[in-house]
mmCIF file of C-alpha atoms in Angstrom:
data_model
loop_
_atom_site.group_PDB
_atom_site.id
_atom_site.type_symbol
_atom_site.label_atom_id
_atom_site.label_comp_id
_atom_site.label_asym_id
_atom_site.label_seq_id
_atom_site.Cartn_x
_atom_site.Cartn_y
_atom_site.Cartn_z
ATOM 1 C CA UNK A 1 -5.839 -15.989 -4.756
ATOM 2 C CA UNK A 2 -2.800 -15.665 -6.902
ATOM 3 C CA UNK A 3 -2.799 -17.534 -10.505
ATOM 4 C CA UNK A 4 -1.439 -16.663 -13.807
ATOM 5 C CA UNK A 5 -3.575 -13.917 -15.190
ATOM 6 C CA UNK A 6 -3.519 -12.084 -11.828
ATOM 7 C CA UNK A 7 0.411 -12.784 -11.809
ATOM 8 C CA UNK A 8 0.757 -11.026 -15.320
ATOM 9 C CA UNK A 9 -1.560 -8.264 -14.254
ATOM 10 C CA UNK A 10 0.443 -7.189 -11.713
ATOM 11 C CA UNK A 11 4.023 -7.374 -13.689
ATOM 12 C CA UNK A 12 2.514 -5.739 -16.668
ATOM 13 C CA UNK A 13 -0.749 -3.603 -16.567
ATOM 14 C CA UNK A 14 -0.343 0.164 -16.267
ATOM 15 C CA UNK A 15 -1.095 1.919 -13.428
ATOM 16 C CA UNK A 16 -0.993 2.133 -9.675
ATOM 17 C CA UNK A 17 -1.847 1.040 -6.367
ATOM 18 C CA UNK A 18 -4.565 3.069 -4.374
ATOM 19 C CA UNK A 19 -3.595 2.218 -0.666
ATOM 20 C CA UNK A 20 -7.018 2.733 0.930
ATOM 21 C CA UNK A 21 -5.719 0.756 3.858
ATOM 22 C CA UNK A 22 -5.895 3.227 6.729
ATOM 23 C CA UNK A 23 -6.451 1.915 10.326
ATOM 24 C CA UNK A 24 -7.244 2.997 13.642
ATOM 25 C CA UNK A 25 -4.914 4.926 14.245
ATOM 26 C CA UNK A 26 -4.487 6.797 10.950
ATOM 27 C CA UNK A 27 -7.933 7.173 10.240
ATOM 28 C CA UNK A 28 -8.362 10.527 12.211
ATOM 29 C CA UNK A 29 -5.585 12.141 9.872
ATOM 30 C CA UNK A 30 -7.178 10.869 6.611
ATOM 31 C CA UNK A 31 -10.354 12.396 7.622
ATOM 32 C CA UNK A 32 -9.244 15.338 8.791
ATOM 33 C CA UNK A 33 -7.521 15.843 5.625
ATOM 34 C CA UNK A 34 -10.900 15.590 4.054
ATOM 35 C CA UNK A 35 -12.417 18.050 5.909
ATOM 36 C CA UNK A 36 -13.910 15.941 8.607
ATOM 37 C CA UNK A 37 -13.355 16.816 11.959
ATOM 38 C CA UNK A 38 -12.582 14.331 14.987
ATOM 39 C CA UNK A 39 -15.540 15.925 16.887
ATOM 40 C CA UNK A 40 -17.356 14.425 13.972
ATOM 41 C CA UNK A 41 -17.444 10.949 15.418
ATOM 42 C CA UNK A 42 -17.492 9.665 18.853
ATOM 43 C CA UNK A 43 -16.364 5.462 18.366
ATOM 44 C CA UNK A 44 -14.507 3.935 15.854
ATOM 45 C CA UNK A 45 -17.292 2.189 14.351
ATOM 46 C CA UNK A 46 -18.484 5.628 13.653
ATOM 47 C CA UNK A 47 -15.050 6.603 12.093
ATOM 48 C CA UNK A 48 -14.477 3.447 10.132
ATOM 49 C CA UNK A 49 -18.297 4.247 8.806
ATOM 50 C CA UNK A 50 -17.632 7.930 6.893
ATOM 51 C CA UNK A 51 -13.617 6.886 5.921
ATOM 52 C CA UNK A 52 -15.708 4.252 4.336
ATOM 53 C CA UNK A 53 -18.489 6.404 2.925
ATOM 54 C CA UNK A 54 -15.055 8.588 1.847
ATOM 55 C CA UNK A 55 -13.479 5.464 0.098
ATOM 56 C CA UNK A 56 -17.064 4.514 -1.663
ATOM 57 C CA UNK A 57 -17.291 7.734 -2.968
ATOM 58 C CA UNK A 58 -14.047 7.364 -4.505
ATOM 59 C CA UNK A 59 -14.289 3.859 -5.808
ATOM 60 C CA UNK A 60 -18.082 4.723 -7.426
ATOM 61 C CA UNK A 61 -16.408 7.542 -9.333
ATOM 62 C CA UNK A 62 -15.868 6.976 -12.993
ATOM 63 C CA UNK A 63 -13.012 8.767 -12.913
ATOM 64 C CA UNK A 64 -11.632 5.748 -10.796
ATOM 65 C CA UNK A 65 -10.359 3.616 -13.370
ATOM 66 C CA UNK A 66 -8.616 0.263 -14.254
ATOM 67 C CA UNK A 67 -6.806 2.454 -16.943
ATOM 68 C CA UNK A 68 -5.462 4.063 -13.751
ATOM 69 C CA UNK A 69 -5.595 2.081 -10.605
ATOM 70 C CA UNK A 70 -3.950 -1.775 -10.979
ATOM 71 C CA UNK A 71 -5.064 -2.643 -7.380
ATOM 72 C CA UNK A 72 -6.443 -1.399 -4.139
ATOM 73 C CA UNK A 73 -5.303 -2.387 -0.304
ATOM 74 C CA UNK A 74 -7.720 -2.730 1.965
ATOM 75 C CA UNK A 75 -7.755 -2.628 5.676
ATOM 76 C CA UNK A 76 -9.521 -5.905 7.328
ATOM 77 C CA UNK A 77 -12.574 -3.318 8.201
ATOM 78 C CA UNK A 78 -13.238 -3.698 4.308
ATOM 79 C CA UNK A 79 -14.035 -7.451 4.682
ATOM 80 C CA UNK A 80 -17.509 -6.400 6.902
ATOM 81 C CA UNK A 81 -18.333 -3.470 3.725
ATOM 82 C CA UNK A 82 -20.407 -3.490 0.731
ATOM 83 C CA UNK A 83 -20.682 -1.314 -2.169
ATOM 84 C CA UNK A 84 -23.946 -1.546 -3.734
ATOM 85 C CA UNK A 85 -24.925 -4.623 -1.688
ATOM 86 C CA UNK A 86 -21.529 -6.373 -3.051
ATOM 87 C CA UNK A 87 -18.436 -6.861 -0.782
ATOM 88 C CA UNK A 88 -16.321 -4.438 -0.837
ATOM 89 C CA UNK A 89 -13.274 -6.540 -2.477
ATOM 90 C CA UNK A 90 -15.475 -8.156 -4.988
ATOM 91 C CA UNK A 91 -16.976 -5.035 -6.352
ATOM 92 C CA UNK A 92 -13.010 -3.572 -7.095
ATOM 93 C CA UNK A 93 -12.714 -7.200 -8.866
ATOM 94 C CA UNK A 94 -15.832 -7.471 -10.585
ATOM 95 C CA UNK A 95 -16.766 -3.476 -11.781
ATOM 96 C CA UNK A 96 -13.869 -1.982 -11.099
ATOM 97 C CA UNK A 97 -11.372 -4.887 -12.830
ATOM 98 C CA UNK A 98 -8.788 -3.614 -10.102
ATOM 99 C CA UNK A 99 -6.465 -6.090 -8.298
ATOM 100 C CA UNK A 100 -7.842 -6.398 -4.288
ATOM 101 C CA UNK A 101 -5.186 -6.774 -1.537
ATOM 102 C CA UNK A 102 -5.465 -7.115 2.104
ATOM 103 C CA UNK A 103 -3.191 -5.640 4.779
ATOM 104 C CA UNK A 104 -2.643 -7.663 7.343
ATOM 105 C CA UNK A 105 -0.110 -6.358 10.032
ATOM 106 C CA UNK A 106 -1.379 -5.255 13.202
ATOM 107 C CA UNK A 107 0.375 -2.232 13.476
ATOM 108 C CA UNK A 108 4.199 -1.931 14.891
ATOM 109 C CA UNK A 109 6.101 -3.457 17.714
ATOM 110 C CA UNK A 110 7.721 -0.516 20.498
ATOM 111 C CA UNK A 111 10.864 0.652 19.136
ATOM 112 C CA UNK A 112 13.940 -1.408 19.583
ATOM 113 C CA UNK A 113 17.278 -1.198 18.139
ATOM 114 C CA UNK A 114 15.797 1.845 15.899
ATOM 115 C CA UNK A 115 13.065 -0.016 14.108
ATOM 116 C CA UNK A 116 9.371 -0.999 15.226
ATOM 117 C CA UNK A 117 9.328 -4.481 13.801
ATOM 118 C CA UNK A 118 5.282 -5.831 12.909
ATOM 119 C CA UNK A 119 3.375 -6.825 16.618
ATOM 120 C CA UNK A 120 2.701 -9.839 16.952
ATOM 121 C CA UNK A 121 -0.061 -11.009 14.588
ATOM 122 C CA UNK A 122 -2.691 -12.375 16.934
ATOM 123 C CA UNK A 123 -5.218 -12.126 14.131
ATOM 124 C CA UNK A 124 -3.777 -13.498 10.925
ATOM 125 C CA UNK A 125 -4.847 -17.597 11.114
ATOM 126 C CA UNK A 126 -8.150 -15.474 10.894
ATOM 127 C CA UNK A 127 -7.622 -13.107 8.149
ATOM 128 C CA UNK A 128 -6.693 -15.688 6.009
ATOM 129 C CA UNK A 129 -9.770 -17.477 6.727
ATOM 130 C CA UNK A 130 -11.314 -14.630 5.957
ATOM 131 C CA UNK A 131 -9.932 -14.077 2.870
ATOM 132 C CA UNK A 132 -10.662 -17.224 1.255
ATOM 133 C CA UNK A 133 -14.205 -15.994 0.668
ATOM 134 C CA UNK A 134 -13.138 -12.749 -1.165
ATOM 135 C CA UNK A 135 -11.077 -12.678 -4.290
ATOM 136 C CA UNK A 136 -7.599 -11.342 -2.644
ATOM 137 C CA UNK A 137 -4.637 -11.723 -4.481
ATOM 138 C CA UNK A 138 -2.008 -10.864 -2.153
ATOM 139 C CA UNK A 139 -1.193 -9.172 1.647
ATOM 140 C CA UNK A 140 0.434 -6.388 2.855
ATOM 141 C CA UNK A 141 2.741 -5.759 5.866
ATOM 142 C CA UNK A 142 4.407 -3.200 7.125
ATOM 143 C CA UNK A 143 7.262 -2.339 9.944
ATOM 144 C CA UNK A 144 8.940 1.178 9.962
ATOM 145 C CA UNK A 145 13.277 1.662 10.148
ATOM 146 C CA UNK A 146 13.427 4.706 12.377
ATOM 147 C CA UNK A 147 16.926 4.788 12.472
ATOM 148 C CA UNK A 148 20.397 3.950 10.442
ATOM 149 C CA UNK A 149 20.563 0.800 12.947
ATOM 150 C CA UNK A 150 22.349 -2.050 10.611
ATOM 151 C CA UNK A 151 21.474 -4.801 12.954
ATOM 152 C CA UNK A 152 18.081 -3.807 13.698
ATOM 153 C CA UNK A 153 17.367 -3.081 9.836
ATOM 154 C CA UNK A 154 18.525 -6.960 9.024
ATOM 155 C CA UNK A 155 16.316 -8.456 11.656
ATOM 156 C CA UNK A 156 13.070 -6.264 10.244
ATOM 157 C CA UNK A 157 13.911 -7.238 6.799
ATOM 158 C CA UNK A 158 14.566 -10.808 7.639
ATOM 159 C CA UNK A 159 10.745 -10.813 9.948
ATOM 160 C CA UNK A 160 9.253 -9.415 6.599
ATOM 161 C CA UNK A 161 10.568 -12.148 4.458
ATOM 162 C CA UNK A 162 9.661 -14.641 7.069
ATOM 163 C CA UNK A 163 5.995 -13.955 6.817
ATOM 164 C CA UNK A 164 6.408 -13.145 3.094
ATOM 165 C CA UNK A 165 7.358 -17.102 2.677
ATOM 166 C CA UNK A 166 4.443 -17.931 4.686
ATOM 167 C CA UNK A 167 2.190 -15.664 2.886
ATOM 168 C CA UNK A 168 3.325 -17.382 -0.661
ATOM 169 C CA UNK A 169 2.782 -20.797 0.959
ATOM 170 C CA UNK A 170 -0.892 -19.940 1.285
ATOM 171 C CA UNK A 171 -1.308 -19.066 -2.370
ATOM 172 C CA UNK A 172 -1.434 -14.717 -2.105
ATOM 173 C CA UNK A 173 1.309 -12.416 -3.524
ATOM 174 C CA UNK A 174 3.192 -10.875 -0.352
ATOM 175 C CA UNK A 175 3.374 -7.381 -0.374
ATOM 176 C CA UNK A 176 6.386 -6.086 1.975
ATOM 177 C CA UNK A 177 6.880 -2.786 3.062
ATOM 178 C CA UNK A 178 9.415 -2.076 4.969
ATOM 179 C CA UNK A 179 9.145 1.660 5.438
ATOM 180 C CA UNK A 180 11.871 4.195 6.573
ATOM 181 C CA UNK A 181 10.829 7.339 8.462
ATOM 182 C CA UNK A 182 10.924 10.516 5.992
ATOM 183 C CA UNK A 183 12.472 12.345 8.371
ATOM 184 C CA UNK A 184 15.300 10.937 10.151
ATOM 185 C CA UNK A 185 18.638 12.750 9.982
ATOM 186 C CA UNK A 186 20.418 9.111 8.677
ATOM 187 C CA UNK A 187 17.885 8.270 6.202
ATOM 188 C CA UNK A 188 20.257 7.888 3.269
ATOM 189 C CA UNK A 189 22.362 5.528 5.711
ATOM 190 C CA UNK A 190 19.375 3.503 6.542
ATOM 191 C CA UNK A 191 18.890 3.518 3.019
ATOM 192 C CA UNK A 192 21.764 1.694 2.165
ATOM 193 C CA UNK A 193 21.250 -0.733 5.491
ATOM 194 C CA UNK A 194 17.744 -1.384 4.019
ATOM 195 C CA UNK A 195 18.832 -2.576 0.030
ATOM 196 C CA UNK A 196 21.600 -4.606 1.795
ATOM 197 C CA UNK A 197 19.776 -6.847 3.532
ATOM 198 C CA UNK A 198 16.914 -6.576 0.862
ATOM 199 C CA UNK A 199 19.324 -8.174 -1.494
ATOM 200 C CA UNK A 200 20.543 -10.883 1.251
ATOM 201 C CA UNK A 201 17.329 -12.071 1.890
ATOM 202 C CA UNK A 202 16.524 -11.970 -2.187
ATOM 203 C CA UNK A 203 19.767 -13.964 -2.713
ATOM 204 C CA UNK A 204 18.512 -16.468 -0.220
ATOM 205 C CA UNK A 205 15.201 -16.523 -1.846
ATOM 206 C CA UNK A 206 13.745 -19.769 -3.840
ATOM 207 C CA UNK A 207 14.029 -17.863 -7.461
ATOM 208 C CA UNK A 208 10.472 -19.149 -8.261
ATOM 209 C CA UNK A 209 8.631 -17.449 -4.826
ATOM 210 C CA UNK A 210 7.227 -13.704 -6.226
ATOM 211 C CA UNK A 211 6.749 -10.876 -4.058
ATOM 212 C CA UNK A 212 5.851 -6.846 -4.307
ATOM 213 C CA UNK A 213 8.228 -4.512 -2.344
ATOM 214 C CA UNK A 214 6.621 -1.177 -0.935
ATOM 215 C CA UNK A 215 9.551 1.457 -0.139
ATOM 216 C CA UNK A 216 10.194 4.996 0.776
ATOM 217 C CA UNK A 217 10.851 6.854 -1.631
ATOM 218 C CA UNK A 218 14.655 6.992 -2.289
ATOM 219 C CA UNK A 219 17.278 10.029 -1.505
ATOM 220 C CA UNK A 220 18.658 9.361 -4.463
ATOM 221 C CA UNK A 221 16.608 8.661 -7.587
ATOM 222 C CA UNK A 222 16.937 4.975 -8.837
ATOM 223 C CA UNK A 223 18.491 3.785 -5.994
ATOM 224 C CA UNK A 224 16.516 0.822 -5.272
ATOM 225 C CA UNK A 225 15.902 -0.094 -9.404
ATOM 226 C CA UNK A 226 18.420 -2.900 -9.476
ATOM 227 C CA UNK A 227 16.402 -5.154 -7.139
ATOM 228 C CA UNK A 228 14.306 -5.484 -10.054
ATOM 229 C CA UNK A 229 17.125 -7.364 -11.541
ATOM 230 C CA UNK A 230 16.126 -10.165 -8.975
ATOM 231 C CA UNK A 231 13.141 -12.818 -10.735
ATOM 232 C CA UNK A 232 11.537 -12.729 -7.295
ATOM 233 C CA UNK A 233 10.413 -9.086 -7.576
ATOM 234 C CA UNK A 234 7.932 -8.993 -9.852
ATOM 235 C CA UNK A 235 6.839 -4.578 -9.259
ATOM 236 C CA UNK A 236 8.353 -2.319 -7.040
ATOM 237 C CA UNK A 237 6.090 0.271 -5.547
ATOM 238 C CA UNK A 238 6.897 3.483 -4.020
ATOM 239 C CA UNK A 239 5.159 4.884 -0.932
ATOM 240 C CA UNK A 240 4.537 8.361 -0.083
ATOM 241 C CA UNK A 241 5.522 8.726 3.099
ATOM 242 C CA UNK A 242 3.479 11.685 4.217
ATOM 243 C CA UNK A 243 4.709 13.444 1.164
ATOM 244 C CA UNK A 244 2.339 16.462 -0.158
ATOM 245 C CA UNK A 245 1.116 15.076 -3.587
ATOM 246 C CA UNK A 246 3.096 17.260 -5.881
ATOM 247 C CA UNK A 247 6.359 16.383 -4.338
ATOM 248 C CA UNK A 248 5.564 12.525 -4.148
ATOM 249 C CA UNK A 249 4.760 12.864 -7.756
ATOM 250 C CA UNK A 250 8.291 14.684 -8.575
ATOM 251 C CA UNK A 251 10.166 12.437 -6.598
ATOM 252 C CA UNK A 252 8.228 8.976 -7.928
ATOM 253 C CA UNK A 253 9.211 10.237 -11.571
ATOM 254 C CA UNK A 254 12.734 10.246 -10.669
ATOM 255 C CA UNK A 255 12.775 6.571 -10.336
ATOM 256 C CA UNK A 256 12.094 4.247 -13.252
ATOM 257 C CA UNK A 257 10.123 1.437 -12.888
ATOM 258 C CA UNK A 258 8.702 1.832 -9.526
ATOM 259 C CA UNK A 259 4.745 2.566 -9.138
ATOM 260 C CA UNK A 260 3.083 4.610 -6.780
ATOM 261 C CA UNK A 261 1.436 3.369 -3.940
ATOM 262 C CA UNK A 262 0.220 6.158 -2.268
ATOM 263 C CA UNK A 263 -2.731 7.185 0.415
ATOM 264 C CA UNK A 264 -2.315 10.756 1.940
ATOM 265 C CA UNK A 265 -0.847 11.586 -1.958
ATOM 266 C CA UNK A 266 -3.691 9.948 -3.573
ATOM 267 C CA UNK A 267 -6.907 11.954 -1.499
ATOM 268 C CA UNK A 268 -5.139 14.848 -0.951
ATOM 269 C CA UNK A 269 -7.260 17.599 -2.253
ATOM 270 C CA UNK A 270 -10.364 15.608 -1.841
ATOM 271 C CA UNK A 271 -13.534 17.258 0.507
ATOM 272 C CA UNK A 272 -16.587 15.620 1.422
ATOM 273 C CA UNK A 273 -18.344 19.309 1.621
ATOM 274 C CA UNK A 274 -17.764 19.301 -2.638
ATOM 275 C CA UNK A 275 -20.308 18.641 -5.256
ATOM 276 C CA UNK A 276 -19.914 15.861 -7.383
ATOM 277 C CA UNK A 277 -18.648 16.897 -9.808
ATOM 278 C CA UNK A 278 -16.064 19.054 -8.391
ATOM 279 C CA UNK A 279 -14.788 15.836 -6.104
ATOM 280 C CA UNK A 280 -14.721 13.616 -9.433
ATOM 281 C CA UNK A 281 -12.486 17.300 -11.319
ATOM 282 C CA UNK A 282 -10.162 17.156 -8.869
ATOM 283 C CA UNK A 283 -10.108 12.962 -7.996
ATOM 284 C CA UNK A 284 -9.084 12.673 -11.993
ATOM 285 C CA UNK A 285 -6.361 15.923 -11.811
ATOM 286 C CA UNK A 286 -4.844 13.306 -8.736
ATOM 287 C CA UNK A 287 -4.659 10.331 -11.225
ATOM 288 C CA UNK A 288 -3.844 11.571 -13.906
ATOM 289 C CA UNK A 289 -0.633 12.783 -12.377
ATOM 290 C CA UNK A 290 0.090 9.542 -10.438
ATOM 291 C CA UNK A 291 -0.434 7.763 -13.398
ATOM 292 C CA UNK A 292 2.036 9.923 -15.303
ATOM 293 C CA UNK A 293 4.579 9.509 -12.742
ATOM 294 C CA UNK A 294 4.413 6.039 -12.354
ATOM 295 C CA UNK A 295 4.899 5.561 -15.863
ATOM 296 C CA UNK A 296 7.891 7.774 -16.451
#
């Protein structure tokens, strides 16, 4: 849970989030991306089995360093693994000295108004009970704008800080990402929807609650910095967004302050069918430059 050293660590330390928090559904992409076919597996317990052979294999690496990596998200699968007979979280905690967090949205509502708002979260009285055994400092949750829809963008925003208060309440840092799609024709309109009722809903905020925002990366570079002006924002991370990993980088360096958070960026490149040591060559070429650009 949160306290004071944690709380420091995340406003201070170097580095970035590795979002390892693939689910169900985008699973098959991540492991097709590293050279596993879907033919490869016939149920999800098989699939959630090599993604997590795929994510050991990343964590074990040397090359996968606190000097690097500040935290890691998990998906809720995470809570049933082990890494060297330790739990999954722990071992980031204890040998890795990397900041565990825990996504817990269950995936988006159907579209309405131009956003998919979080569904309903039938399983998170359980998560958190969960969680209690693991040393989690904070949740993540996400809900996607799909369109420049003001209204719709100010009733997603205001659903994220709902469960963001709730989240705090319970003692974990909330984590909310409320993502835009990369490619809609309005994006730099949503864009501006989005920071307005970011900054509502911060105004509004009890100045002594923390949270972690999670965005799309910006149009225009720098365009979300001043919520860091707010006391309740305590790092702003970037997401990639489906970005290839070069152009995530470019674009992340373009805006000061704000740390990566990236999945498809941060494996790209990556095959299980490589040696060793070629996986941990090109695992440090991907750190080293999402390090650099998160520390621009």
């Amino acid at each position: 849970m949160l306290d004071e050293k944690t709380l420091t660590m995340v406003k201070t330390h170097p580095g970035f989030i590795a979002a390892m928090d693939q689910g169900d559904l985008s699973t098959p992409g991540a492991l097709r991306q590293y050279g596993v076919p879907d033919e490869t597996y016939q149920t999800s317990e098989e699939m959630h089995n090599i993604i997590h052979d795929m994510r050991t294999r990343m964590i074990i690496s040397d090359e996968f360093s606190s000097k690097y990596v500040l935290g890691v998200i998990l998906y809720k699968d995470a809570l049933e693994r082990a890494i060297f007979s330790e739990p999954m979280p722990n071992y980031l905690w204890n040998k890795k000295g990397m900041l565990p967090f825990l996504k817990i949205d269950q995936g988006l509502a159907p579209l309405v108004d131009g956003v998919q708002q979080m569904a309903e979260l039938t399983e998170f009285d359980t998560l958190v009970e969960k969680a209690k055994d693991f040393p989690f400092i904070g949740f993540k949750f996400r809900s996607l704008v799909c369109a420049a829809n003001e209204e719709g963008i100010k009733q997603l925003v205001k659903q994220q800080f709902d469960l963001a208060k709730k989240v705090y309440s319970l003692g974990y840092l909330p984590m909310l990402e409320p993502d835009i799609d990369l490619h809609i024709i309005d994006k730099k309109q949503a864009e501006i929807y989005l920071k307005e009722a970011l900054i509502k809903e911060l105004n509004n905020l009890d100045t002594d609650m923390k949270i972690m925002l999670k965005l799309t990366l910006p149009s225009e570079p720098d365009f979300y910095h001043d919520l860091l002006d707010f006391p309740q924002v305590v790092r702003m991370l970037a997401s990639s967004s489906g970005l290839r990993q070069t152009e995530a980088d470019k674009k992340l360096s373009e805006n000061h302050d704000m740390i990566a958070s990236f999945s498809r960026a941060l494996t790209e490149g990556l095959s299980y069918q490589e040696s060793d040591m070629e996986f941990d060559f090109h695992l440090r070429q991907t750190l080293h430059a999402i390090f650099d650009a998160s520390n621009t």
